[in-house]
Amino acid sequence: MTESPWILKAKKGLEKLADIDIDNFKMIHRPPYRSMNSGATGIPYAFWKAACVLSEPRWLHLGRFWIEKVLSMPEDSPEYELPEEKGVTARLDVDNSLYHGNRGIYFVQNLIACAQNDNQNINRSLNNLSKPETRAHRMEDVLQGRPGRLIADAILYRENGNQFLLRHGNELADSLLDSAFKYDREVPWGNNHLLGMAHGRGGIYYSLILWASQTGYLLPGWFEEETLKFARSGIEQEKGISFPIDERRPDNYMDSWCNGAPGLIHLWASAYELFGQKEFLDTARKSGEYCVMKQKYTLGHLCCGSAGASYGLLALYRIDPDPFWLKQAERFALMAEKSRFISIYPFGLYTGLSGYVCLLLDINRPDKALQPAFQ
């Protein structure tokens, strides 16, 4: 049977990842080294995905080898210098963040261990994933805080139905909802003025909807109406609608998964599936229309580039199976191939080749596409 061009490209990318010398990873990469978002942990995630999609055990064995090597590396420093801004340092929550910290490593370890029926590493990874927070976050977001960890619990619970994950995820969801009106009595999580998926309120809503859809968790009565209010706050554009990065600067937009329409499509699509309100479907379509207007991305990766736009349109295609959305998702996937990744983080799940390989595997089966470590 002839393999599709997408799968052939995916296998080429997988072989490139397999050729990387993990022992010399620091020679070809900048810190942070271990993170799932931009470091080495994205690679075993791509191998796990390949094993699931291609039914080739080789990738699962390679994923286990890589995750064990990552765990043996020294922990990343919580502070590192931004290479494009000399003298400026960024701070990561290495202990608590799913995407930037140690919990992402244990998340991938659990996926691989479950696929191999490795009970010892299943239990070890769950114990590390569920450790109490070492610092409280005043502002919740997906990349650094509890929403990201709730997304991880939802994905792992879907994969293995572990009752420990159900209890832990319910506790996380309860704590997120308890914080909703802590700083603002009118707007849930209103102290976070950012609106996007990675850093803003969109990600908080999405994480709770994903958890409810996977487990049957009962969201409070106000939640659906507040999500509708959020959807109605979109700003009409020449085509479709968009949401600003920061509600205090309504003219400031990004066209990315992290801060723009491609990311928020996931929220509206998931809300439509959970609540059945046509208004969410309409908002997803209008966000898709705005996304399609983007003719070119400089970057190709998931976080800020065309690969993230492709996954957003695949989420829209799931709830609105119009061939137009699939065609546009394919267009953005091809664009990602010709765009550049972040050269200093070339292999990360959200900054480089690992995430792009996942997209190639998924776009070949669009009805089952799931954005890495997010859906």
GROMACS .gro file of C-alpha atoms in nm:
model
  375
    1MET     CA    1   0.000   0.000   0.000
    2THR     CA    2   0.138   0.341  -0.101
    3GLU     CA    3   0.188   0.579   0.191
    4SER     CA    4   0.054   0.932   0.170
    5PRO     CA    5   0.293   1.225   0.117
    6TRP     CA    6   0.211   1.345   0.470
    7ILE     CA    7   0.326   1.016   0.625
    8LEU     CA    8   0.638   1.007   0.411
    9LYS     CA    9   0.728   1.358   0.532
   10ALA     CA   10   0.651   1.259   0.890
   11LYS     CA   11   0.882   0.958   0.868
   12LYS     CA   12   1.158   1.174   0.725
   13GLY     CA   13   1.120   1.410   1.020
   14LEU     CA   14   1.116   1.119   1.266
   15GLU     CA   15   1.440   0.984   1.124
   16LYS     CA   16   1.597   1.327   1.163
   17LEU     CA   17   1.490   1.331   1.529
   18ALA     CA   18   1.618   0.977   1.576
   19ASP     CA   19   1.961   1.081   1.447
   20ILE     CA   20   2.006   1.343   1.722
   21ASP     CA   21   2.272   1.255   1.977
   22ILE     CA   22   2.100   1.311   2.311
   23ASP     CA   23   2.433   1.296   2.495
   24ASN     CA   24   2.549   1.604   2.304
   25PHE     CA   25   2.213   1.782   2.307
   26LYS     CA   26   2.352   2.086   2.485
   27MET     CA   27   2.598   2.136   2.200
   28ILE     CA   28   2.315   2.197   1.949
   29HIS     CA   29   2.060   2.362   2.176
   30ARG     CA   30   2.024   2.653   2.414
   31PRO     CA   31   1.865   2.645   2.760
   32PRO     CA   32   1.614   2.541   2.872
   33TYR     CA   33   1.725   2.194   2.766
   34ARG     CA   34   1.467   1.959   2.917
   35SER     CA   35   1.131   2.130   2.860
   36MET     CA   36   0.854   1.982   2.650
   37ASN     CA   37   0.772   2.317   2.495
   38SER     CA   38   1.113   2.403   2.352
   39GLY     CA   39   1.357   2.135   2.467
   40ALA     CA   40   1.437   1.765   2.455
   41THR     CA   41   1.108   1.629   2.597
   42GLY     CA   42   0.923   1.718   2.279
   43ILE     CA   43   1.120   1.450   2.095
   44PRO     CA   44   0.997   1.145   2.295
   45TYR     CA   45   0.645   1.288   2.270
   46ALA     CA   46   0.676   1.280   1.889
   47PHE     CA   47   0.806   0.922   1.908
   48TRP     CA   48   0.508   0.820   2.127
   49LYS     CA   49   0.269   0.983   1.879
   50ALA     CA   50   0.437   0.803   1.589
   51ALA     CA   51   0.407   0.468   1.767
   52CYS     CA   52   0.034   0.526   1.819
   53VAL     CA   53  -0.041   0.645   1.465
   54LEU     CA   54   0.193   0.419   1.268
   55SER     CA   55   0.167   0.111   1.496
   56GLU     CA   56   0.545   0.078   1.487
   57PRO     CA   57   0.688  -0.031   1.828
   58ARG     CA   58   1.033   0.099   1.735
   59TRP     CA   59   0.922   0.455   1.808
   60LEU     CA   60   0.788   0.364   2.150
   61HIS     CA   61   1.117   0.202   2.248
   62LEU     CA   62   1.306   0.505   2.123
   63GLY     CA   63   1.068   0.732   2.317
   64ARG     CA   64   1.140   0.544   2.638
   65PHE     CA   65   1.515   0.568   2.576
   66TRP     CA   66   1.488   0.943   2.523
   67ILE     CA   67   1.269   1.013   2.826
   68GLU     CA   68   1.509   0.823   3.050
   69LYS     CA   69   1.797   1.026   2.909
   70VAL     CA   70   1.607   1.352   2.967
   71LEU     CA   71   1.537   1.254   3.329
   72SER     CA   72   1.909   1.193   3.379
   73MET     CA   73   1.999   1.544   3.261
   74PRO     CA   74   2.057   1.816   3.525
   75GLU     CA   75   1.745   2.021   3.598
   76ASP     CA   76   1.702   2.340   3.400
   77SER     CA   77   1.769   2.667   3.577
   78PRO     CA   78   1.451   2.867   3.642
   79GLU     CA   79   1.623   3.168   3.483
   80TYR     CA   80   1.795   3.189   3.147
   81GLU     CA   81   1.907   3.468   2.919
   82LEU     CA   82   1.695   3.541   2.614
   83PRO     CA   83   1.933   3.503   2.320
   84GLU     CA   84   1.757   3.764   2.109
   85GLU     CA   85   1.767   4.021   2.391
   86LYS     CA   86   2.112   4.037   2.542
   87GLY     CA   87   2.110   4.083   2.916
   88VAL     CA   88   1.738   4.008   2.949
   89THR     CA   89   1.644   3.696   3.145
   90ALA     CA   90   1.324   3.492   3.140
   91ARG     CA   91   1.190   3.303   3.438
   92LEU     CA   92   1.025   2.963   3.412
   93ASP     CA   93   0.833   2.774   3.676
   94VAL     CA   94   1.044   2.461   3.647
   95ASP     CA   95   0.867   2.283   3.934
   96ASN     CA   96   0.505   2.346   3.836
   97SER     CA   97   0.477   2.413   3.463
   98LEU     CA   98   0.361   2.135   3.230
   99TYR     CA   99   0.510   2.291   2.919
  100HIS     CA  100   0.830   2.443   3.058
  101GLY     CA  101   0.903   2.232   3.363
  102ASN     CA  102   0.954   1.889   3.512
  103ARG     CA  103   0.587   1.793   3.505
  104GLY     CA  104   0.594   1.784   3.127
  105ILE     CA  105   0.869   1.523   3.142
  106TYR     CA  106   0.660   1.303   3.373
  107PHE     CA  107   0.355   1.358   3.152
  108VAL     CA  108   0.540   1.213   2.852
  109GLN     CA  109   0.688   0.937   3.067
  110ASN     CA  110   0.334   0.838   3.170
  111LEU     CA  111   0.210   0.827   2.809
  112ILE     CA  112   0.497   0.598   2.711
  113ALA     CA  113   0.466   0.382   3.024
  114CYS     CA  114   0.091   0.333   2.968
  115ALA     CA  115   0.155   0.230   2.607
  116GLN     CA  116   0.409  -0.027   2.732
  117ASN     CA  117   0.202  -0.144   3.033
  118ASP     CA  118   0.493  -0.041   3.253
  119ASN     CA  119   0.325  -0.013   3.595
  120GLN     CA  120   0.639   0.095   3.776
  121ASN     CA  121   0.688   0.403   3.558
  122ILE     CA  122   0.313   0.470   3.545
  123ASN     CA  123   0.311   0.504   3.924
  124ARG     CA  124   0.640   0.691   3.937
  125SER     CA  125   0.529   0.948   3.681
  126LEU     CA  126   0.188   0.996   3.844
  127ASN     CA  127   0.347   1.056   4.183
  128ASN     CA  128   0.571   1.325   4.036
  129LEU     CA  129   0.294   1.482   3.827
  130SER     CA  130   0.065   1.518   4.128
  131LYS     CA  131   0.312   1.674   4.373
  132PRO     CA  132   0.170   1.984   4.545
  133GLU     CA  133   0.251   2.322   4.396
  134THR     CA  134   0.574   2.473   4.520
  135ARG     CA  135   0.451   2.827   4.454
  136ALA     CA  136   0.110   2.983   4.405
  137HIS     CA  137   0.024   3.172   4.087
  138ARG     CA  138  -0.176   3.491   4.124
  139MET     CA  139  -0.257   3.481   3.752
  140GLU     CA  140  -0.353   3.147   3.602
  141ASP     CA  141  -0.240   3.044   3.256
  142VAL     CA  142  -0.189   2.727   3.053
  143LEU     CA  143   0.187   2.745   3.002
  144GLN     CA  144   0.291   2.796   3.364
  145GLY     CA  145   0.000   2.721   3.595
  146ARG     CA  146  -0.283   2.490   3.695
  147PRO     CA  147  -0.476   2.502   3.364
  148GLY     CA  148  -0.186   2.330   3.190
  149ARG     CA  149  -0.171   2.059   3.454
  150LEU     CA  150  -0.547   2.007   3.427
  151ILE     CA  151  -0.506   1.959   3.051
  152ALA     CA  152  -0.243   1.695   3.124
  153ASP     CA  153  -0.477   1.512   3.363
  154ALA     CA  154  -0.757   1.519   3.103
  155ILE     CA  155  -0.532   1.371   2.833
  156LEU     CA  156  -0.388   1.102   3.058
  157TYR     CA  157  -0.730   1.011   3.197
  158ARG     CA  158  -0.858   0.967   2.841
  159GLU     CA  159  -0.563   0.742   2.764
  160ASN     CA  160  -0.584   0.513   3.067
  161GLY     CA  161  -0.886   0.595   3.286
  162ASN     CA  162  -0.676   0.598   3.604
  163GLN     CA  163  -0.895   0.683   3.905
  164PHE     CA  164  -0.607   0.861   4.075
  165LEU     CA  165  -0.604   1.107   3.783
  166LEU     CA  166  -0.978   1.156   3.821
  167ARG     CA  167  -0.940   1.259   4.184
  168HIS     CA  168  -0.637   1.476   4.117
  169GLY     CA  169  -0.799   1.648   3.818
  170ASN     CA  170  -1.118   1.714   4.013
  171GLU     CA  171  -0.913   1.880   4.285
  172LEU     CA  172  -0.734   2.098   4.027
  173ALA     CA  173  -1.065   2.192   3.863
  174ASP     CA  174  -1.217   2.276   4.202
  175SER     CA  175  -0.922   2.497   4.293
  176LEU     CA  176  -0.935   2.679   3.958
  177LEU     CA  177  -1.305   2.750   3.994
  178ASP     CA  178  -1.259   2.860   4.355
  179SER     CA  179  -1.013   3.124   4.231
  180ALA     CA  180  -1.243   3.257   3.954
  181PHE     CA  181  -1.376   3.561   4.141
  182LYS     CA  182  -1.095   3.599   4.392
  183TYR     CA  183  -0.958   3.921   4.240
  184ASP     CA  184  -1.252   4.043   4.031
  185ARG     CA  185  -1.615   4.001   4.140
  186GLU     CA  186  -1.754   4.062   3.791
  187VAL     CA  187  -1.524   3.879   3.547
  188PRO     CA  188  -1.393   3.527   3.614
  189TRP     CA  189  -1.013   3.538   3.646
  190GLY     CA  190  -1.043   3.905   3.556
  191ASN     CA  191  -0.704   3.989   3.706
  192ASN     CA  192  -0.556   3.823   3.396
  193HIS     CA  193  -0.625   4.074   3.119
  194LEU     CA  194  -0.474   3.851   2.849
  195LEU     CA  195  -0.732   3.661   2.643
  196GLY     CA  196  -0.539   3.400   2.444
  197MET     CA  197  -0.490   3.030   2.489
  198ALA     CA  198  -0.136   3.005   2.623
  199HIS     CA  199  -0.121   3.301   2.859
  200GLY     CA  200  -0.477   3.425   2.904
  201ARG     CA  201  -0.830   3.349   3.013
  202GLY     CA  202  -0.905   3.149   2.700
  203GLY     CA  203  -0.676   2.874   2.827
  204ILE     CA  204  -0.844   2.862   3.168
  205TYR     CA  205  -1.190   2.816   3.016
  206TYR     CA  206  -1.055   2.559   2.772
  207SER     CA  207  -0.884   2.348   3.040
  208LEU     CA  208  -1.204   2.323   3.244
  209ILE     CA  209  -1.417   2.240   2.939
  210LEU     CA  210  -1.169   1.972   2.833
  211TRP     CA  211  -1.176   1.821   3.182
  212ALA     CA  212  -1.556   1.826   3.193
  213SER     CA  213  -1.585   1.668   2.849
  214GLN     CA  214  -1.345   1.385   2.938
  215THR     CA  215  -1.478   1.305   3.285
  216GLY     CA  216  -1.834   1.438   3.321
  217TYR     CA  217  -1.718   1.690   3.581
  218LEU     CA  218  -2.005   1.926   3.662
  219LEU     CA  219  -1.919   2.288   3.588
  220PRO     CA  220  -2.098   2.558   3.792
  221GLY     CA  221  -2.411   2.725   3.659
  222TRP     CA  222  -2.237   3.053   3.572
  223PHE     CA  223  -1.968   2.892   3.360
  224GLU     CA  224  -2.154   2.847   3.031
  225GLU     CA  225  -2.295   3.202   3.033
  226GLU     CA  226  -1.955   3.353   3.112
  227THR     CA  227  -1.801   3.154   2.827
  228LEU     CA  228  -2.072   3.292   2.597
  229LYS     CA  229  -1.995   3.645   2.715
  230PHE     CA  230  -1.632   3.584   2.629
  231ALA     CA  231  -1.727   3.458   2.282
  232ARG     CA  232  -1.946   3.766   2.224
  233SER     CA  233  -1.655   3.998   2.306
  234GLY     CA  234  -1.481   3.922   1.977
  235ILE     CA  235  -1.410   4.218   1.750
  236GLU     CA  236  -1.542   4.210   1.393
  237GLN     CA  237  -1.275   4.223   1.125
  238GLU     CA  238  -1.281   4.248   0.746
  239LYS     CA  239  -1.343   3.875   0.757
  240GLY     CA  240  -1.447   3.696   1.072
  241ILE     CA  241  -1.368   3.802   1.427
  242SER     CA  242  -1.060   3.814   1.643
  243PHE     CA  243  -0.970   3.871   2.004
  244PRO     CA  244  -0.688   4.104   2.113
  245ILE     CA  245  -0.391   3.975   2.308
  246ASP     CA  246  -0.481   4.205   2.597
  247GLU     CA  247  -0.834   4.335   2.655
  248ARG     CA  248  -0.685   4.671   2.756
  249ARG     CA  249  -0.532   4.710   2.407
  250PRO     CA  250  -0.810   4.618   2.164
  251ASP     CA  251  -0.602   4.700   1.857
  252ASN     CA  252  -0.317   4.461   1.940
  253TYR     CA  253  -0.349   4.117   1.775
  254MET     CA  254  -0.148   3.805   1.709
  255ASP     CA  255  -0.242   3.532   1.461
  256SER     CA  256  -0.101   3.247   1.666
  257TRP     CA  257  -0.208   2.952   1.880
  258CYS     CA  258  -0.060   3.117   2.187
  259ASN     CA  259  -0.231   3.457   2.164
  260GLY     CA  260  -0.472   3.457   1.872
  261ALA     CA  261  -0.757   3.306   1.674
  262PRO     CA  262  -0.596   2.966   1.601
  263GLY     CA  263  -0.576   2.892   1.973
  264LEU     CA  264  -0.920   3.022   2.064
  265ILE     CA  265  -1.084   2.810   1.791
  266HIS     CA  266  -1.013   2.516   2.023
  267LEU     CA  267  -1.210   2.685   2.300
  268TRP     CA  268  -1.514   2.759   2.086
  269ALA     CA  269  -1.510   2.412   1.927
  270SER     CA  270  -1.486   2.238   2.265
  271ALA     CA  271  -1.755   2.462   2.416
  272TYR     CA  272  -1.986   2.378   2.124
  273GLU     CA  273  -1.928   2.006   2.175
  274LEU     CA  274  -1.993   2.028   2.549
  275PHE     CA  275  -2.282   2.275   2.565
  276GLY     CA  276  -2.438   2.241   2.218
  277GLN     CA  277  -2.490   2.617   2.181
  278LYS     CA  278  -2.483   2.716   1.813
  279GLU     CA  279  -2.333   3.051   1.909
  280PHE     CA  280  -2.008   2.873   1.994
  281LEU     CA  281  -2.009   2.707   1.651
  282ASP     CA  282  -2.065   3.046   1.487
  283THR     CA  283  -1.778   3.198   1.686
  284ALA     CA  284  -1.550   2.909   1.588
  285ARG     CA  285  -1.639   2.960   1.220
  286LYS     CA  286  -1.579   3.335   1.237
  287SER     CA  287  -1.247   3.278   1.413
  288GLY     CA  288  -1.160   3.032   1.136
  289GLU     CA  289  -1.248   3.291   0.871
  290TYR     CA  290  -1.014   3.540   1.036
  291CYS     CA  291  -0.743   3.275   1.061
  292VAL     CA  292  -0.772   3.192   0.690
  293MET     CA  293  -0.707   3.558   0.597
  294LYS     CA  294  -0.349   3.509   0.709
  295GLN     CA  295  -0.159   3.444   0.388
  296LYS     CA  296   0.191   3.390   0.523
  297TYR     CA  297   0.366   3.303   0.850
  298THR     CA  298   0.734   3.370   0.906
  299LEU     CA  299   0.747   3.088   1.160
  300GLY     CA  300   0.630   2.731   1.106
  301HIS     CA  301   0.599   2.592   1.457
  302LEU     CA  302   0.296   2.525   1.677
  303CYS     CA  303   0.320   2.809   1.926
  304CYS     CA  304   0.343   3.116   1.703
  305GLY     CA  305   0.342   2.979   1.350
  306SER     CA  306   0.150   2.814   1.071
  307ALA     CA  307   0.149   2.466   1.231
  308GLY     CA  308  -0.059   2.608   1.517
  309ALA     CA  309  -0.299   2.764   1.266
  310SER     CA  310  -0.333   2.428   1.093
  311TYR     CA  311  -0.429   2.257   1.419
  312GLY     CA  312  -0.686   2.529   1.493
  313LEU     CA  313  -0.854   2.467   1.158
  314LEU     CA  314  -0.845   2.091   1.214
  315ALA     CA  315  -1.034   2.151   1.540
  316LEU     CA  316  -1.291   2.353   1.344
  317TYR     CA  317  -1.313   2.079   1.082
  318ARG     CA  318  -1.398   1.832   1.361
  319ILE     CA  319  -1.719   2.018   1.450
  320ASP     CA  320  -1.790   2.158   1.102
  321PRO     CA  321  -1.666   1.903   0.845
  322ASP     CA  322  -1.655   2.142   0.551
  323PRO     CA  323  -1.376   2.044   0.307
  324PHE     CA  324  -1.279   2.412   0.295
  325TRP     CA  325  -1.146   2.401   0.653
  326LEU     CA  326  -0.944   2.087   0.580
  327LYS     CA  327  -0.800   2.241   0.265
  328GLN     CA  328  -0.692   2.548   0.461
  329ALA     CA  329  -0.542   2.332   0.738
  330GLU     CA  330  -0.339   2.152   0.471
  331ARG     CA  331  -0.231   2.486   0.325
  332PHE     CA  332  -0.095   2.597   0.660
  333ALA     CA  333   0.076   2.261   0.711
  334LEU     CA  334   0.256   2.302   0.378
  335MET     CA  335   0.342   2.658   0.476
  336ALA     CA  336   0.499   2.526   0.796
  337GLU     CA  337   0.730   2.306   0.594
  338LYS     CA  338   0.862   2.610   0.408
  339SER     CA  339   0.878   2.840   0.711
  340ARG     CA  340   1.147   2.841   0.975
  341PHE     CA  341   1.135   2.711   1.329
  342ILE     CA  342   1.297   2.896   1.617
  343SER     CA  343   1.656   2.814   1.527
  344ILE     CA  344   1.780   2.805   1.886
  345TYR     CA  345   1.500   2.561   1.982
  346PRO     CA  346   1.474   2.357   1.663
  347PHE     CA  347   1.342   2.032   1.810
  348GLY     CA  348   1.086   2.142   2.072
  349LEU     CA  349   0.724   2.034   2.063
  350TYR     CA  350   0.593   2.389   2.032
  351THR     CA  351   0.898   2.555   1.876
  352GLY     CA  352   1.036   2.302   1.632
  353LEU     CA  353   1.042   1.977   1.442
  354SER     CA  354   0.879   1.752   1.706
  355GLY     CA  355   0.551   1.941   1.688
  356TYR     CA  356   0.561   1.961   1.309
  357VAL     CA  357   0.605   1.583   1.284
  358CYS     CA  358   0.295   1.541   1.501
  359LEU     CA  359   0.099   1.766   1.265
  360LEU     CA  360   0.211   1.562   0.963
  361LEU     CA  361   0.092   1.245   1.134
  362ASP     CA  362  -0.241   1.404   1.225
  363ILE     CA  363  -0.329   1.581   0.903
  364ASN     CA  364  -0.324   1.244   0.730
  365ARG     CA  365  -0.620   1.145   0.954
  366PRO     CA  366  -0.794   1.478   1.020
  367ASP     CA  367  -1.097   1.330   1.196
  368LYS     CA  368  -0.862   1.206   1.472
  369ALA     CA  369  -0.623   1.501   1.486
  370LEU     CA  370  -0.520   1.607   1.837
  371GLN     CA  371  -0.281   1.894   1.898
  372PRO     CA  372   0.017   1.765   2.101
  373ALA     CA  373  -0.007   1.787   2.479
  374PHE     CA  374  -0.317   2.002   2.443
  375GLN     CA  375  -0.615   1.805   2.310
   0.00000   0.00000   0.00000
